[in-house]
Coordinates of C-alpha atoms in Angstrom, one line a residue:
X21 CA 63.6 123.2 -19.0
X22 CA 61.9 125.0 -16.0
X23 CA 59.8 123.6 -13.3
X24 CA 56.7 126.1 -12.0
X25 CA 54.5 123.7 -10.4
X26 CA 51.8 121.7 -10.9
X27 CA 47.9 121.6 -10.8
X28 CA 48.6 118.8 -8.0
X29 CA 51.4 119.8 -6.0
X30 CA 52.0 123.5 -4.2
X31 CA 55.8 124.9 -4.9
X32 CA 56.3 127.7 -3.4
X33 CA 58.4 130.8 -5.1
X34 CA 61.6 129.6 -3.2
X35 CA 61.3 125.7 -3.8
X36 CA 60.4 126.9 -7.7
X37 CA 64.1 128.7 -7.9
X38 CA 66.0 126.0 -6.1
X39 CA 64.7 123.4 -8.8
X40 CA 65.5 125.5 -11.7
X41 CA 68.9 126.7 -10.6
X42 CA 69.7 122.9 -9.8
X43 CA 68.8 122.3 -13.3
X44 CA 70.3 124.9 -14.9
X45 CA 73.9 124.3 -13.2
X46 CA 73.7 120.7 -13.8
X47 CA 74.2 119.7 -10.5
X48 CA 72.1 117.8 -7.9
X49 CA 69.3 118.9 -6.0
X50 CA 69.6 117.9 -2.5
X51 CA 65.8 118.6 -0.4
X52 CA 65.6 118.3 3.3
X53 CA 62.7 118.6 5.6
X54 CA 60.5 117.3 7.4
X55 CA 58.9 113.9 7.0
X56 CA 55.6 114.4 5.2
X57 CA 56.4 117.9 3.6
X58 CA 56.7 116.6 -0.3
X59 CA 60.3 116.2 -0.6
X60 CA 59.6 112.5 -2.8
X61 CA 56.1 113.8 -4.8
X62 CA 58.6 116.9 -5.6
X63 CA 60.7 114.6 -7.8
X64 CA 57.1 113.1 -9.4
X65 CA 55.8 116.2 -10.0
X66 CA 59.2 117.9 -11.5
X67 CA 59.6 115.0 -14.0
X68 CA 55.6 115.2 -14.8
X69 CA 55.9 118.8 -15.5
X70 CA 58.7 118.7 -17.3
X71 CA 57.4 115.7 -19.7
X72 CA 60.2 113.0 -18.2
X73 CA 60.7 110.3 -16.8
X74 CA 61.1 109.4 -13.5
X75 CA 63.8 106.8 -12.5
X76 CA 63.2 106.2 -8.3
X77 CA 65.7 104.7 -6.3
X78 CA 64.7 104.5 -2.8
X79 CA 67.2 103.9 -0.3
X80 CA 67.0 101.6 2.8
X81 CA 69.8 101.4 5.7
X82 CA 71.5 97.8 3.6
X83 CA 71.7 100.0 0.1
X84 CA 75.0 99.9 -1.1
X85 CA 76.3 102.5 -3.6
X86 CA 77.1 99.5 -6.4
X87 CA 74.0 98.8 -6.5
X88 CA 73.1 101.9 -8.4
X89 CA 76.0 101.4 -11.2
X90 CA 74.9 98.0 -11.5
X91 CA 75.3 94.2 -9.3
X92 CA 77.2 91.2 -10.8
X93 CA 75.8 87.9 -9.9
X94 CA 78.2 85.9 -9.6
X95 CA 76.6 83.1 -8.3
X96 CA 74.0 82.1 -10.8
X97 CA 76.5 82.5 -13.6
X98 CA 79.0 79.7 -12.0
X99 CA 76.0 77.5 -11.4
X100 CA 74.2 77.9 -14.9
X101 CA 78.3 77.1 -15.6
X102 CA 78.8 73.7 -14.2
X103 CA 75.0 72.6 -15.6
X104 CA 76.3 73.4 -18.8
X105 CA 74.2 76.8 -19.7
X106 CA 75.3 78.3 -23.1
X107 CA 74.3 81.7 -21.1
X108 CA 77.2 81.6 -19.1
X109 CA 79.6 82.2 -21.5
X110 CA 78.4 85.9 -21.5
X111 CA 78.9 87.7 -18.6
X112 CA 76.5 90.6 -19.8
X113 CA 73.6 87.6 -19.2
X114 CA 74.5 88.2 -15.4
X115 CA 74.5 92.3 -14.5
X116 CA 71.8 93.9 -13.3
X117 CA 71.5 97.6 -14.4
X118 CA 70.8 100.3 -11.2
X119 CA 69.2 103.1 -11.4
X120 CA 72.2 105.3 -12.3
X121 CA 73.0 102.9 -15.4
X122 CA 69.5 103.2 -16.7
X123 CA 69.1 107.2 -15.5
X124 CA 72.8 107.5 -17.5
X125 CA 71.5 105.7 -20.5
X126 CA 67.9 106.8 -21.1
X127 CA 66.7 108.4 -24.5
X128 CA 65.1 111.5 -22.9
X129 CA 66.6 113.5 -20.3
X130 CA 65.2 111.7 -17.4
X131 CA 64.8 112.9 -13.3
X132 CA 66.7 110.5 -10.9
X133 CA 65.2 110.4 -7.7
X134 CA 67.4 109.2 -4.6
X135 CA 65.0 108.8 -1.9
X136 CA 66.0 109.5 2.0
X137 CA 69.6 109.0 1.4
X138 CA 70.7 109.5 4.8
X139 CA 69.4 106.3 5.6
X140 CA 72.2 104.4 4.3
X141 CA 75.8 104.1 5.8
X142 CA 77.7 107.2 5.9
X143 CA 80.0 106.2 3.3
X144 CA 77.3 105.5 0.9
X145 CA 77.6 109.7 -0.5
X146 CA 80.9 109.6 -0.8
X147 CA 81.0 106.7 -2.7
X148 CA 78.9 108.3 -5.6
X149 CA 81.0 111.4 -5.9
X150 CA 82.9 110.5 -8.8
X151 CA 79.5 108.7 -10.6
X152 CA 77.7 112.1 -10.1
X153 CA 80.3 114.6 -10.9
X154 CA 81.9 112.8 -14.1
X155 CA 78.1 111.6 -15.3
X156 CA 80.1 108.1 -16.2
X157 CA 81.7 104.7 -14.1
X158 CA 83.8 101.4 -15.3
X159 CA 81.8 97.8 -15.2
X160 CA 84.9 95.8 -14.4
X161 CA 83.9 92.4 -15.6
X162 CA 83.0 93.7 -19.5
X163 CA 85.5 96.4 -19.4
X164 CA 83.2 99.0 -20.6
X165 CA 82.4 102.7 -19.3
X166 CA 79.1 103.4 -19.1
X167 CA 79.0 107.9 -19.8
X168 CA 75.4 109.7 -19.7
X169 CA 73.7 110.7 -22.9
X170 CA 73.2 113.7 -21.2
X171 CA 73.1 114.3 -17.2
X172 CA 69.7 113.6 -15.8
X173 CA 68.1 116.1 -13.1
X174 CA 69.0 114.0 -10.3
X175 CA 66.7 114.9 -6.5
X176 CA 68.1 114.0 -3.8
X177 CA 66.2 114.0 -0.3
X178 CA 67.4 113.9 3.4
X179 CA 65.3 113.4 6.3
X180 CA 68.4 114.6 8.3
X181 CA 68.7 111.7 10.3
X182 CA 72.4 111.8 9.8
X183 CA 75.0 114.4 9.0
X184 CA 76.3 114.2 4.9
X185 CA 79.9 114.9 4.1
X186 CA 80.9 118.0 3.0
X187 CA 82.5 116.8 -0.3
X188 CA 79.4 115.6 -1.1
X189 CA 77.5 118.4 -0.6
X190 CA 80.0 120.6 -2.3
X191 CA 78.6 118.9 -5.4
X192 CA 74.6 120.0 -4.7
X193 CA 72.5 122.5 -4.7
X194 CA 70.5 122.9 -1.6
X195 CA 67.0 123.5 -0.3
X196 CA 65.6 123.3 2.7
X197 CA 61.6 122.7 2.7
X198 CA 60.1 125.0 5.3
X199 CA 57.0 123.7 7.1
X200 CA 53.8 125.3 5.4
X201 CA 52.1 128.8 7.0
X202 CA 48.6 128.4 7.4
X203 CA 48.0 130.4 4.1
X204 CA 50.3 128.0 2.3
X205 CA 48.7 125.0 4.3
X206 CA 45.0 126.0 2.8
X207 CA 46.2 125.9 -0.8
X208 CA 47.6 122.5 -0.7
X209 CA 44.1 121.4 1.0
X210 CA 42.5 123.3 -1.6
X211 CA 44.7 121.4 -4.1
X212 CA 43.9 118.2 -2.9
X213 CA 40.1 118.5 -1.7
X214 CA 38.6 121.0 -3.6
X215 CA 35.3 122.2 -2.2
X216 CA 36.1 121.4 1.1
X217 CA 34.6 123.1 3.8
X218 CA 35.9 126.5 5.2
X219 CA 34.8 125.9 8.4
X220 CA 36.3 122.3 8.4
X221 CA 39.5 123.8 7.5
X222 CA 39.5 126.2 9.9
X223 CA 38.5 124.2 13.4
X224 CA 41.0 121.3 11.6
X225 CA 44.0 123.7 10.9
X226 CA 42.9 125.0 14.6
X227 CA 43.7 122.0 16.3
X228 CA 46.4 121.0 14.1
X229 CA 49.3 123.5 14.5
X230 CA 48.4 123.5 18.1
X231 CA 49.7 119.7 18.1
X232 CA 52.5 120.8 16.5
X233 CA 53.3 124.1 19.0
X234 CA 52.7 121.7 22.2
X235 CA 56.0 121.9 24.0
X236 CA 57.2 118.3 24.5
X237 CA 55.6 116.5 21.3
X238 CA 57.7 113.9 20.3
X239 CA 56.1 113.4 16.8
X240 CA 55.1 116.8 15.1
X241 CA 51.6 115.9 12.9
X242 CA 52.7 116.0 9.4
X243 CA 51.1 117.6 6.2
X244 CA 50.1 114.0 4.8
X245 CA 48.9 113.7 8.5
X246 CA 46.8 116.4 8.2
X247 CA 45.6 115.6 4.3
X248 CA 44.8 112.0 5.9
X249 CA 42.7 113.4 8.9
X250 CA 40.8 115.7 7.0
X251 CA 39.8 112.8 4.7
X252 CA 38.3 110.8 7.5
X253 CA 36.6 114.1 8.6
X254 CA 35.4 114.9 5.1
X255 CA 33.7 110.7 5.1
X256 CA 32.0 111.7 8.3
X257 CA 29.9 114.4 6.8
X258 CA 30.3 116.7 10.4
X259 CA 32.5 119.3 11.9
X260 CA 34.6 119.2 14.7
X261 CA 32.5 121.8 16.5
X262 CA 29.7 118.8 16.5
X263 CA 31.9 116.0 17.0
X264 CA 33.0 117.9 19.9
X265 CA 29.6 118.6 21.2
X266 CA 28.2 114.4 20.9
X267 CA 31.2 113.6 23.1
X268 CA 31.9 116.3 25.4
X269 CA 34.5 114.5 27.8
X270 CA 37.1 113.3 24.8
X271 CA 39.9 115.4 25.6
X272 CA 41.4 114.5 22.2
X273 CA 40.0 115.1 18.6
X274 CA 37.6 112.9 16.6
X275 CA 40.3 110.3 14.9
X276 CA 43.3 111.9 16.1
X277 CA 45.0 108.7 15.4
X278 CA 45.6 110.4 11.9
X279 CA 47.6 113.0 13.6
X280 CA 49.0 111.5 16.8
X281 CA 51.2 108.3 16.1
X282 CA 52.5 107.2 19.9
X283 CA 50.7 106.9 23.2
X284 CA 53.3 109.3 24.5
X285 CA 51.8 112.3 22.0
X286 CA 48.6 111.5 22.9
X287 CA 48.8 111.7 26.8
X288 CA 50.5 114.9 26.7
X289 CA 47.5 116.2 24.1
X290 CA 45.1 115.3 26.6
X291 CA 47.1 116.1 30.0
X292 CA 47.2 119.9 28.3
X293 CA 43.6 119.6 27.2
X294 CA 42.7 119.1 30.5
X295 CA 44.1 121.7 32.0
X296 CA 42.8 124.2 29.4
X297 CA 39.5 123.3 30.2
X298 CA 40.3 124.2 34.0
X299 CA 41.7 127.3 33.3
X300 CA 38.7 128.1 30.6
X301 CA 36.0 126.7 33.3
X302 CA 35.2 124.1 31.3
X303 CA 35.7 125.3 27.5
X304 CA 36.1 128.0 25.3
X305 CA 33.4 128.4 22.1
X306 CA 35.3 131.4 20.6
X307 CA 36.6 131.4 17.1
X308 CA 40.4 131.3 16.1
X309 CA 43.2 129.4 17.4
X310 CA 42.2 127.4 20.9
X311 CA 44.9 126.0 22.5
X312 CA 45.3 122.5 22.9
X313 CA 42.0 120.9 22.5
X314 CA 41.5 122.9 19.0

């Protein structure tokens, strides 16, 4: 099984080893990056390519490790008990398979996505060591161990909100997704709106990585930022150059609410827009990269 990309998703030479070698050595692959850079629609598009399917588990900051193995309720069995339910003689009638228990027992070698796991306590990797090294665990209340049919590619992402332990990450193989050049950056556009304008792209991807430069920016515009803005743009039927031009004093961009997501962002876009207007004498019409104001 090898993973080399898709029609709908840009893997770069680098992200294309790291997935192969995770597969190959059997071990997890664990993606950090920034938000919005395709760690998640990695796992979709490895397990489309690869004809398999995808089991998601997405993790929030209450997700316990158990609840991947499986969840026992308890409850509902001791009151379908004392109303006299025939199920509650069974205790199979009352545990809830998690993802690992279905990843472990699917018919076709699956991909196991565990989605932003930093969000969860820091004791939540550790507690999944065993589970992912061994490919097996023990439900206690039917006595039975639960073994893979064979180890599913299991993706694991990281916003790097927190630190993991080291044990755990003994046990992965690692990438780091880098933020996309500009070269890069076009071919996923091109991916995703073919027939775009060039000169769209170009004023857009202008303006956009000089966000991201501006010293101070508390929110970095993201790719899907960017593949969002440029879809508004695109519904508009105009350029930036014109947009530009019908209002002349809007120190920001045409719906830069795409891009810029707190009022904090936004006064610093247009404090520094201002003052490259001053020191430009009131604009700048040349091609390439512009500053601030794109």
């Amino acid at each position: 099984m090898r993973f080399e990309g898709t029609k709908d998703y840009v893997a770069t030479d680098d992200l294309r080893v790291a997935v192969n070698a995770a597969i190959a050595l059997e071990r997890p692959l664990l993606i950090k990056g920034e938000p919005g850079t395709g760690k998640t629609v990695l796992a979709i598009e490895v397990a489309k390519a690869l004809g398999s399917e995808l089991i998601e588990w997405h993790i929030k900051s209450t997700t316990k490790a158990n609840q991947g193995l499986y969840e026992y309720d308890a409850v509902s069995r001791l009151r379908d008990g004392q109303m006299g339910e025939e199920r509650a003689k069974d205790v199979k009638n009352y545990i809830k398979k998690g993802k690992l228990w279905e990843a472990f027992t699917a018919g076709k070698r699956p991909v196991l996505l565990i989605d932003e796991i930093d969000k969860a306590d820091i004791e939540f990797p550790n507690d999944l060591l065993q589970e992912l090294d061994r490919m097996e665990f023990f439900v206690y209340e039917t006595g039975e161990t639960v073994k893979a049919i064979q180890r599913p590619i299991v993706i694991i992402t990281s916003n790097n909100e927190k630190e993991l332990p080291d044990a755990f990450l003994r046990r992965c193989f690692f990438h780091f997704i880098k933020f996309p050049d500009e070269v890069t950056m076009r071919s996923i556009i091109d991916v995703h709106y073919p027939g775009i304008k060039k000169k769209l792209v170009g004023d857009a991807l202008s303006t956009f990585y000089a966000m991201r430069e501006l010293p101070g920016v508390k929110k970095k515009p993201s790719t899907s930022e960017l593949l969002d803005w440029l879809k508004l743009l695109m519904n508009e039927d105009i350029d930036l150059e014109t947009m530009r031009e019908k209002n002349p004093e809007a120190l920001t961009p045409p719906l830069h609410g795409a891009l810029l997501k707190n009022e904090q962002d936004v006064a610093l876009f247009e404090r520094l827009a201002f003052l490259s207007r001053r020191q430009d004498g009131g604009g700048n019409s040349g091609g390439g990269r512009r500053g601030p104001a794109g």
